[in-house]
mmCIF file of C-alpha atoms in Angstrom:
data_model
loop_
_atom_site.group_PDB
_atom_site.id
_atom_site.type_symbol
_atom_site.label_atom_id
_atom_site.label_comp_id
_atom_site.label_asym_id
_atom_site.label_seq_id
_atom_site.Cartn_x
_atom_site.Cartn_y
_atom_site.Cartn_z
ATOM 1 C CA UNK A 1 30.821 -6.540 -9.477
ATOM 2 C CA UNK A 2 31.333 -8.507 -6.338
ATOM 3 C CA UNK A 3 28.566 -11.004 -5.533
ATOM 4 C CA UNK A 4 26.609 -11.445 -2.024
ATOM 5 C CA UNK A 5 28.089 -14.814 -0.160
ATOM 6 C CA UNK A 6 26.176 -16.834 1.766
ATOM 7 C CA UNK A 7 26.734 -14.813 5.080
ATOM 8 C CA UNK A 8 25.021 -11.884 3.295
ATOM 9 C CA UNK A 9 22.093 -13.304 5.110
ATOM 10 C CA UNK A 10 23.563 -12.653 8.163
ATOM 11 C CA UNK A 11 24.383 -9.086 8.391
ATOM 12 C CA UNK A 12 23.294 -7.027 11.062
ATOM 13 C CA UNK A 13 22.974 -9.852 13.421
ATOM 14 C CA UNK A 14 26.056 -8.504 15.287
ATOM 15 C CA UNK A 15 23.892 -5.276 15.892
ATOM 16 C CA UNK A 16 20.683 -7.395 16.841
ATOM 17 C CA UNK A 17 22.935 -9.055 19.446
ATOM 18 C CA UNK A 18 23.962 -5.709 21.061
ATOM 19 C CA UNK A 19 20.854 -3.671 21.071
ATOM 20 C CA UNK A 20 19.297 -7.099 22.846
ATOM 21 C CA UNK A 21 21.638 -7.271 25.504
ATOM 22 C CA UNK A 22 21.556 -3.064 25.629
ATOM 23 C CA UNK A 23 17.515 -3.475 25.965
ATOM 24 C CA UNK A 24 17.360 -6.543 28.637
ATOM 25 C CA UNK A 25 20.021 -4.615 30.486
ATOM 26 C CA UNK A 26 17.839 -1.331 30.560
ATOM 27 C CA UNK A 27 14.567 -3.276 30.623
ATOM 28 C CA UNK A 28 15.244 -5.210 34.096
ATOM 29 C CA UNK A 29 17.061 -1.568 35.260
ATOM 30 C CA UNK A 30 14.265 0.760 34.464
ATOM 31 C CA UNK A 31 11.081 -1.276 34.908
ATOM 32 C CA UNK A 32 11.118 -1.587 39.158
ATOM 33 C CA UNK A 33 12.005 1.906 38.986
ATOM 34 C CA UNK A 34 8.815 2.838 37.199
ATOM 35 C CA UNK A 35 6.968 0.712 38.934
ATOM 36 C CA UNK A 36 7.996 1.158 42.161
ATOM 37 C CA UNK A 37 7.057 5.391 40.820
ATOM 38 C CA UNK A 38 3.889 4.400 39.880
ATOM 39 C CA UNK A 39 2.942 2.466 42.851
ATOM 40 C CA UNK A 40 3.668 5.466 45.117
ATOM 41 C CA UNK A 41 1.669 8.055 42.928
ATOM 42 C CA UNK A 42 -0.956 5.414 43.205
ATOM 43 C CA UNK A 43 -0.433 4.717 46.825
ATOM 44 C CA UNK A 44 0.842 1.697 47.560
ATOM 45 C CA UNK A 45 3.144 0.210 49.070
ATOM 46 C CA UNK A 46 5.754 -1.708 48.093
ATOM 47 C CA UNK A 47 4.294 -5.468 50.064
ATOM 48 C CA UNK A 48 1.179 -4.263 48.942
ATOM 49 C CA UNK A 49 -1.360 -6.203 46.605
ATOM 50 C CA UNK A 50 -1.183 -6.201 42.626
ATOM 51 C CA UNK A 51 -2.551 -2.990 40.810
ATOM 52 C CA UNK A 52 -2.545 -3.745 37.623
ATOM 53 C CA UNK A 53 -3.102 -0.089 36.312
ATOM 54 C CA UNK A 54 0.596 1.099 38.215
ATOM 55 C CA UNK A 55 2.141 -2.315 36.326
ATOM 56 C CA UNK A 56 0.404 -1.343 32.923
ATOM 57 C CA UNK A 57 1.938 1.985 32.953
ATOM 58 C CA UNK A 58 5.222 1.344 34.498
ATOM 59 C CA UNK A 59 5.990 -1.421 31.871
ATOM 60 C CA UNK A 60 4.751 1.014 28.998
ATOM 61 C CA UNK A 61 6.714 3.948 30.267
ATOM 62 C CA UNK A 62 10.078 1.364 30.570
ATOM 63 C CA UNK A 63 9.115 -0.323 27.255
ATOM 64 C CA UNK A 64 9.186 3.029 25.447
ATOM 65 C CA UNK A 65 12.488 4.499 27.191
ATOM 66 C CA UNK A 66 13.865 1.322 26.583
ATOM 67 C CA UNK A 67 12.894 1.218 22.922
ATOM 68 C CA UNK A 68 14.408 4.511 22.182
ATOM 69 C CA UNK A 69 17.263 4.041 23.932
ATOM 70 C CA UNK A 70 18.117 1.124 21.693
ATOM 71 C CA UNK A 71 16.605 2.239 18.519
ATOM 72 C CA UNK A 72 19.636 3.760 16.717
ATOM 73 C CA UNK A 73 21.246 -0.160 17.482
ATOM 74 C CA UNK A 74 17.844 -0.713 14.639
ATOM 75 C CA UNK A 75 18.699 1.395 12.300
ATOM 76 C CA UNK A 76 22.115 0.553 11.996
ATOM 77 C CA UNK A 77 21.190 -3.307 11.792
ATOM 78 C CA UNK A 78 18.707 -2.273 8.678
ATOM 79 C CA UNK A 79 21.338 -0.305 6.832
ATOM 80 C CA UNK A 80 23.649 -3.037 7.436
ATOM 81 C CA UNK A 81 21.054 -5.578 6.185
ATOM 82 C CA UNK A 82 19.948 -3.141 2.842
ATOM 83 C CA UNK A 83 23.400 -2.402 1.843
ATOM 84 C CA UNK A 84 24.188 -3.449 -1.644
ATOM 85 C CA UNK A 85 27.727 -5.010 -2.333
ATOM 86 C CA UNK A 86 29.399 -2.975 -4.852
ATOM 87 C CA UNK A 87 33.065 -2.836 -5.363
ATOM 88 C CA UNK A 88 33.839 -0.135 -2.761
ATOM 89 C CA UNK A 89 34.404 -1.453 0.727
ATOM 90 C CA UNK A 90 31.149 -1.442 2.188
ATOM 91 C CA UNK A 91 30.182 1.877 4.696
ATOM 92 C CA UNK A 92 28.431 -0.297 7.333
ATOM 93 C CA UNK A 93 31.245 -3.047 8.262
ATOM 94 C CA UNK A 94 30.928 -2.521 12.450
ATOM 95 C CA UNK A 95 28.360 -1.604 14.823
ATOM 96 C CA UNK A 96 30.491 1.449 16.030
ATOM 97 C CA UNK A 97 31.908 2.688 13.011
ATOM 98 C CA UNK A 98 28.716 2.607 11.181
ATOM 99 C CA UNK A 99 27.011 4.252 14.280
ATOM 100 C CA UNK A 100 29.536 6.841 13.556
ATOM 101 C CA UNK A 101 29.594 6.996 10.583
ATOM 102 C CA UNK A 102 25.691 7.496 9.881
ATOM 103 C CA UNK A 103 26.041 10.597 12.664
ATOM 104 C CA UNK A 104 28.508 12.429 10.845
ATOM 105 C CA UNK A 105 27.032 11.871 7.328
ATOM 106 C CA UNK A 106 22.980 12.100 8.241
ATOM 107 C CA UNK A 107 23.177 14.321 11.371
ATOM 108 C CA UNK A 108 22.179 12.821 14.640
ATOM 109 C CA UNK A 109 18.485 12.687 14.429
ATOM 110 C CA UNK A 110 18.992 10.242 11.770
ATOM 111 C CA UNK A 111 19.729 8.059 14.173
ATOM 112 C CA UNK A 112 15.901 8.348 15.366
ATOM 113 C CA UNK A 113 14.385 8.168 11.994
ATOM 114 C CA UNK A 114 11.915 6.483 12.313
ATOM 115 C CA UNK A 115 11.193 5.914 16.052
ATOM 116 C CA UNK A 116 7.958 8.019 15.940
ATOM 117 C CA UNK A 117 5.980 4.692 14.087
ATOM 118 C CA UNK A 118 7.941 2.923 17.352
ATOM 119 C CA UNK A 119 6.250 4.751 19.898
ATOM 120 C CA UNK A 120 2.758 4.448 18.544
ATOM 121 C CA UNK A 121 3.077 1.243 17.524
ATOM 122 C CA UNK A 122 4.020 0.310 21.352
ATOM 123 C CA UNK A 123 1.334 2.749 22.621
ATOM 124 C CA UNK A 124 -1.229 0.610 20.486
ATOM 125 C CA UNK A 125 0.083 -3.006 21.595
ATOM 126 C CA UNK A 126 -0.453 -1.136 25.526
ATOM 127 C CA UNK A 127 -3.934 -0.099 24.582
ATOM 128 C CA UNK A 128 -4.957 -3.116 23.293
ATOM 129 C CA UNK A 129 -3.425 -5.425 26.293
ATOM 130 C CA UNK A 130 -4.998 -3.221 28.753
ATOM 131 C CA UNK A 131 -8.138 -3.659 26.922
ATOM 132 C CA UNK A 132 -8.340 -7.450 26.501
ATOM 133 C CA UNK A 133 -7.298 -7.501 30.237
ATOM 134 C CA UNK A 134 -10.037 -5.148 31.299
ATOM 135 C CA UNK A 135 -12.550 -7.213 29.424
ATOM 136 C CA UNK A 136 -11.463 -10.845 30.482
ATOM 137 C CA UNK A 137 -12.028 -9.156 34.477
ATOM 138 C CA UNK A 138 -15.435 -8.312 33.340
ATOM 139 C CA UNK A 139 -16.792 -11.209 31.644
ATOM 140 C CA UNK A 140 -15.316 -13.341 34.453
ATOM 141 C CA UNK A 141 -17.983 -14.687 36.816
ATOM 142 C CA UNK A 142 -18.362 -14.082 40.748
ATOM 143 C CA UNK A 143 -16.896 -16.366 43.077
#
């Protein structure tokens, strides 16, 4: 049996690098089209002043297309990571083969396993900032 080397450490960093760059690319893409969306249901303009509520759900919306648009990138990263080293040549070697590879074994939807705990764990982290904000406004004294 072949034993882990040091750069066992380090797999699924290759992944991590490309769903990053995939999700700063689609973050700074989607999120002025949201919020520019958001700011006309809300009516504003675009030189207008700061609503926060348009902002908090323009950043959530992009946040969560963002998130699922990168999340297979996660879940080939983890099987990457959690594959044992046997004597076989290992399934998970590139980021495109193993994408591949895990569609045509698992189905497609594999692919998403998972992302449901994503989305609610997002929705939460929006809740709560939205809450702390709303708060700090209220206990803040008049100027």
């Amino acid at each position: 049996m072949r034993k882990e080397s040091t750069f066992a450490a380090f797999k699924g960093m290759r992944a991590n690098f490309y769903r990053t760059l995939v999700h700063q690319f689609l973050a700074t893409k989607l999120y002025p089209v949201c919020r520019s969306d958001a700011n006309k249901q809300a009516g504003i303009n675009e030189l207008g002043g700061f609503d926060f509520g348009s902002a908090f759900v323009s950043s959530t919306i992009a946040r969560l297309l963002v998130s699922l648009a990168t999340y297979p990138l996660d879940v080939v990263k983890t099987k990457m990571m959690t594959e044992v080293a046997h004597e076989f040549e290992p399934k998970y070697n590139k980021v495109g083969s193993s994408l591949r590879y895990i569609r045509s074994t698992e189905g497609f939807p594999a692919l998403y396993r998972g992302a449901v705990f994503r989305v609610y764990s997002l929705t939460l982290q929006a809740l709560a900032v939205n809450g702390a904000y709303k708060y700090l406004v209220a206990e803040q004294p008049e100027s």
